[in-house]
């Protein structure tokens, strides 16, 4: 991420979509496809042993990201998919409320490095959502 982009912290109203990322079984093919389709410029970010998080940039700003799906998820039959993130004021409270309304809590709430907290929920119709970064997007 560029220094200018790091200094620019977007504000998202709670309840609005704020991020997308692609979990894929072929990161290189996905980078080529989406670069050609949307003009996104991939920027690989090593995240540890065997893990690369690729920022997808457009006009010098991040439009989304992609990463190579973990082998255990592929083995479970989980297909490549786009995940959408919805901004919330408090990930813990939102996760609890989602459960009260019939959602299944798939992960979290948990800390995401220094960015804030998030949870992964599945609504009663089986649609999955990320509830991210309560500390960052309030």
PDB file of C-alpha atoms in Angstrom:
ATOM      1  CA  UNK A   1       0.000   0.000   0.000  1.00  0.00           C
ATOM      2  CA  UNK A   2       1.377   3.412  -0.834  1.00  0.00           C
ATOM      3  CA  UNK A   3       2.235   5.862   1.933  1.00  0.00           C
ATOM      4  CA  UNK A   4      -0.478   8.219   0.684  1.00  0.00           C
ATOM      5  CA  UNK A   5      -3.043   5.408   0.790  1.00  0.00           C
ATOM      6  CA  UNK A   6      -1.954   4.357   4.270  1.00  0.00           C
ATOM      7  CA  UNK A   7      -2.559   7.928   5.492  1.00  0.00           C
ATOM      8  CA  UNK A   8      -6.014   7.967   3.893  1.00  0.00           C
ATOM      9  CA  UNK A   9      -8.446   6.167   6.179  1.00  0.00           C
ATOM     10  CA  UNK A  10     -11.865   5.838   4.587  1.00  0.00           C
ATOM     11  CA  UNK A  11     -14.909   6.217   6.836  1.00  0.00           C
ATOM     12  CA  UNK A  12     -17.842   3.900   6.285  1.00  0.00           C
ATOM     13  CA  UNK A  13     -21.264   4.376   7.783  1.00  0.00           C
ATOM     14  CA  UNK A  14     -22.250   1.323   9.865  1.00  0.00           C
ATOM     15  CA  UNK A  15     -24.395  -0.938   7.725  1.00  0.00           C
ATOM     16  CA  UNK A  16     -22.620  -0.146   4.463  1.00  0.00           C
ATOM     17  CA  UNK A  17     -20.369  -2.455   2.484  1.00  0.00           C
ATOM     18  CA  UNK A  18     -16.736  -1.522   3.043  1.00  0.00           C
ATOM     19  CA  UNK A  19     -14.505  -4.262   1.571  1.00  0.00           C
ATOM     20  CA  UNK A  20     -14.470  -7.290  -0.721  1.00  0.00           C
ATOM     21  CA  UNK A  21     -11.967 -10.065  -1.090  1.00  0.00           C
ATOM     22  CA  UNK A  22     -11.724 -13.139  -3.252  1.00  0.00           C
ATOM     23  CA  UNK A  23     -10.781 -16.489  -1.784  1.00  0.00           C
ATOM     24  CA  UNK A  24      -9.547 -18.423  -4.819  1.00  0.00           C
ATOM     25  CA  UNK A  25      -7.916 -21.709  -5.752  1.00  0.00           C
ATOM     26  CA  UNK A  26      -5.812 -20.013  -8.450  1.00  0.00           C
ATOM     27  CA  UNK A  27      -4.461 -16.649  -7.367  1.00  0.00           C
ATOM     28  CA  UNK A  28      -2.338 -16.081 -10.465  1.00  0.00           C
ATOM     29  CA  UNK A  29      -5.241 -16.749 -12.844  1.00  0.00           C
ATOM     30  CA  UNK A  30      -7.530 -14.518 -10.751  1.00  0.00           C
ATOM     31  CA  UNK A  31      -4.999 -11.664 -10.827  1.00  0.00           C
ATOM     32  CA  UNK A  32      -4.714 -11.947 -14.606  1.00  0.00           C
ATOM     33  CA  UNK A  33      -8.487 -12.141 -15.139  1.00  0.00           C
ATOM     34  CA  UNK A  34      -9.489  -9.232 -12.887  1.00  0.00           C
ATOM     35  CA  UNK A  35      -6.586  -7.065 -14.050  1.00  0.00           C
ATOM     36  CA  UNK A  36      -7.764  -7.542 -17.617  1.00  0.00           C
ATOM     37  CA  UNK A  37     -11.448  -7.101 -16.781  1.00  0.00           C
ATOM     38  CA  UNK A  38     -11.353  -4.114 -14.418  1.00  0.00           C
ATOM     39  CA  UNK A  39      -7.855  -2.677 -14.825  1.00  0.00           C
ATOM     40  CA  UNK A  40      -6.949  -3.596 -11.241  1.00  0.00           C
ATOM     41  CA  UNK A  41      -3.237  -3.651 -10.452  1.00  0.00           C
ATOM     42  CA  UNK A  42      -2.265  -6.516  -8.133  1.00  0.00           C
ATOM     43  CA  UNK A  43       0.095  -5.760  -5.248  1.00  0.00           C
ATOM     44  CA  UNK A  44       1.259  -8.910  -3.447  1.00  0.00           C
ATOM     45  CA  UNK A  45       1.751  -8.641   0.323  1.00  0.00           C
ATOM     46  CA  UNK A  46       3.488 -11.578   2.060  1.00  0.00           C
ATOM     47  CA  UNK A  47       1.538 -12.456   5.211  1.00  0.00           C
ATOM     48  CA  UNK A  48       3.637 -15.316   6.576  1.00  0.00           C
ATOM     49  CA  UNK A  49       4.799 -18.739   5.447  1.00  0.00           C
ATOM     50  CA  UNK A  50       3.006 -19.674   2.236  1.00  0.00           C
ATOM     51  CA  UNK A  51       0.474 -16.831   2.527  1.00  0.00           C
ATOM     52  CA  UNK A  52       0.193 -13.846   0.185  1.00  0.00           C
ATOM     53  CA  UNK A  53      -2.578 -11.259   0.412  1.00  0.00           C
ATOM     54  CA  UNK A  54      -2.930  -9.425  -2.892  1.00  0.00           C
ATOM     55  CA  UNK A  55      -4.302  -5.903  -2.828  1.00  0.00           C
ATOM     56  CA  UNK A  56      -6.235  -5.045  -5.992  1.00  0.00           C
ATOM     57  CA  UNK A  57      -5.614  -1.390  -6.745  1.00  0.00           C
ATOM     58  CA  UNK A  58      -7.360   1.018  -9.085  1.00  0.00           C
ATOM     59  CA  UNK A  59      -6.216   4.591  -9.535  1.00  0.00           C
ATOM     60  CA  UNK A  60      -3.765   4.282  -6.659  1.00  0.00           C
ATOM     61  CA  UNK A  61      -6.436   3.120  -4.195  1.00  0.00           C
ATOM     62  CA  UNK A  62      -7.358  -0.341  -2.957  1.00  0.00           C
ATOM     63  CA  UNK A  63     -10.513  -1.706  -4.580  1.00  0.00           C
ATOM     64  CA  UNK A  64     -10.386  -5.115  -2.871  1.00  0.00           C
ATOM     65  CA  UNK A  65      -8.093  -8.069  -2.359  1.00  0.00           C
ATOM     66  CA  UNK A  66      -7.595 -11.735  -3.104  1.00  0.00           C
ATOM     67  CA  UNK A  67      -5.784 -14.640  -1.545  1.00  0.00           C
ATOM     68  CA  UNK A  68      -5.105 -18.299  -2.194  1.00  0.00           C
ATOM     69  CA  UNK A  69      -7.709 -20.446  -0.448  1.00  0.00           C
ATOM     70  CA  UNK A  70      -6.333 -22.656   2.299  1.00  0.00           C
ATOM     71  CA  UNK A  71      -5.995 -26.354   1.298  1.00  0.00           C
ATOM     72  CA  UNK A  72      -8.271 -27.474   4.152  1.00  0.00           C
ATOM     73  CA  UNK A  73     -11.098 -25.293   2.811  1.00  0.00           C
ATOM     74  CA  UNK A  74     -10.644 -26.722  -0.673  1.00  0.00           C
ATOM     75  CA  UNK A  75     -10.671 -30.240   0.821  1.00  0.00           C
ATOM     76  CA  UNK A  76     -13.994 -29.403   2.519  1.00  0.00           C
ATOM     77  CA  UNK A  77     -15.463 -28.623  -0.901  1.00  0.00           C
ATOM     78  CA  UNK A  78     -15.687 -24.872  -0.356  1.00  0.00           C
ATOM     79  CA  UNK A  79     -15.617 -23.242  -3.804  1.00  0.00           C
ATOM     80  CA  UNK A  80     -13.794 -20.015  -4.650  1.00  0.00           C
ATOM     81  CA  UNK A  81     -15.924 -17.089  -3.525  1.00  0.00           C
ATOM     82  CA  UNK A  82     -16.089 -13.349  -3.002  1.00  0.00           C
ATOM     83  CA  UNK A  83     -16.609 -12.256   0.605  1.00  0.00           C
ATOM     84  CA  UNK A  84     -18.271  -8.939   1.344  1.00  0.00           C
ATOM     85  CA  UNK A  85     -17.560  -6.944   4.484  1.00  0.00           C
ATOM     86  CA  UNK A  86     -20.130  -4.720   6.166  1.00  0.00           C
ATOM     87  CA  UNK A  87     -18.997  -1.878   8.427  1.00  0.00           C
ATOM     88  CA  UNK A  88     -20.294  -1.908  12.014  1.00  0.00           C
ATOM     89  CA  UNK A  89     -19.752   0.255  15.085  1.00  0.00           C
ATOM     90  CA  UNK A  90     -19.024  -2.769  17.313  1.00  0.00           C
ATOM     91  CA  UNK A  91     -18.233  -6.254  15.970  1.00  0.00           C
ATOM     92  CA  UNK A  92     -18.986  -7.993  19.280  1.00  0.00           C
ATOM     93  CA  UNK A  93     -22.413  -6.400  19.677  1.00  0.00           C
ATOM     94  CA  UNK A  94     -23.280  -6.950  16.016  1.00  0.00           C
ATOM     95  CA  UNK A  95     -22.275 -10.629  16.177  1.00  0.00           C
ATOM     96  CA  UNK A  96     -24.429 -11.132  19.280  1.00  0.00           C
ATOM     97  CA  UNK A  97     -27.400  -9.363  17.677  1.00  0.00           C
ATOM     98  CA  UNK A  98     -26.985 -11.414  14.493  1.00  0.00           C
ATOM     99  CA  UNK A  99     -27.148 -14.611  16.567  1.00  0.00           C
ATOM    100  CA  UNK A 100     -30.297 -13.354  18.326  1.00  0.00           C
ATOM    101  CA  UNK A 101     -31.821 -12.862  14.873  1.00  0.00           C
ATOM    102  CA  UNK A 102     -31.004 -16.431  13.798  1.00  0.00           C
ATOM    103  CA  UNK A 103     -27.506 -16.126  12.285  1.00  0.00           C
ATOM    104  CA  UNK A 104     -24.757 -18.663  12.867  1.00  0.00           C
ATOM    105  CA  UNK A 105     -21.457 -17.321  14.151  1.00  0.00           C
ATOM    106  CA  UNK A 106     -18.787 -18.998  12.006  1.00  0.00           C
ATOM    107  CA  UNK A 107     -15.755 -17.185  13.446  1.00  0.00           C
ATOM    108  CA  UNK A 108     -15.037 -14.576  16.051  1.00  0.00           C
ATOM    109  CA  UNK A 109     -15.404 -11.955  17.040  1.00  0.00           C
ATOM    110  CA  UNK A 110     -11.613 -11.759  16.934  1.00  0.00           C
ATOM    111  CA  UNK A 111      -8.837  -9.188  16.637  1.00  0.00           C
ATOM    112  CA  UNK A 112      -7.385  -8.500  13.200  1.00  0.00           C
ATOM    113  CA  UNK A 113      -3.818  -7.408  13.867  1.00  0.00           C
ATOM    114  CA  UNK A 114      -4.000  -3.727  14.836  1.00  0.00           C
ATOM    115  CA  UNK A 115      -6.985  -2.890  12.616  1.00  0.00           C
ATOM    116  CA  UNK A 116      -9.848  -3.762  14.970  1.00  0.00           C
ATOM    117  CA  UNK A 117     -12.205  -6.702  15.428  1.00  0.00           C
ATOM    118  CA  UNK A 118     -14.344  -8.750  13.106  1.00  0.00           C
ATOM    119  CA  UNK A 119     -16.643 -11.755  12.982  1.00  0.00           C
ATOM    120  CA  UNK A 120     -17.891 -14.043  10.234  1.00  0.00           C
ATOM    121  CA  UNK A 121     -21.612 -14.731  10.301  1.00  0.00           C
ATOM    122  CA  UNK A 122     -23.970 -16.807   8.215  1.00  0.00           C
ATOM    123  CA  UNK A 123     -27.461 -15.372   8.027  1.00  0.00           C
ATOM    124  CA  UNK A 124     -30.524 -17.629   8.346  1.00  0.00           C
ATOM    125  CA  UNK A 125     -30.659 -18.028   4.527  1.00  0.00           C
ATOM    126  CA  UNK A 126     -27.059 -19.411   4.563  1.00  0.00           C
ATOM    127  CA  UNK A 127     -25.462 -16.270   3.120  1.00  0.00           C
ATOM    128  CA  UNK A 128     -22.080 -15.497   4.726  1.00  0.00           C
ATOM    129  CA  UNK A 129     -20.913 -12.011   5.677  1.00  0.00           C
ATOM    130  CA  UNK A 130     -17.852 -10.531   7.312  1.00  0.00           C
ATOM    131  CA  UNK A 131     -18.572  -8.030  10.100  1.00  0.00           C
ATOM    132  CA  UNK A 132     -15.281  -6.199  10.213  1.00  0.00           C
ATOM    133  CA  UNK A 133     -13.046  -3.813  11.942  1.00  0.00           C
ATOM    134  CA  UNK A 134     -15.310  -2.206  14.491  1.00  0.00           C
ATOM    135  CA  UNK A 135     -12.477  -0.053  15.810  1.00  0.00           C
ATOM    136  CA  UNK A 136     -11.481   1.219  12.400  1.00  0.00           C
ATOM    137  CA  UNK A 137     -14.809   1.871  10.719  1.00  0.00           C
ATOM    138  CA  UNK A 138     -16.919   3.517  13.373  1.00  0.00           C
TER     139      UNK A 138
END
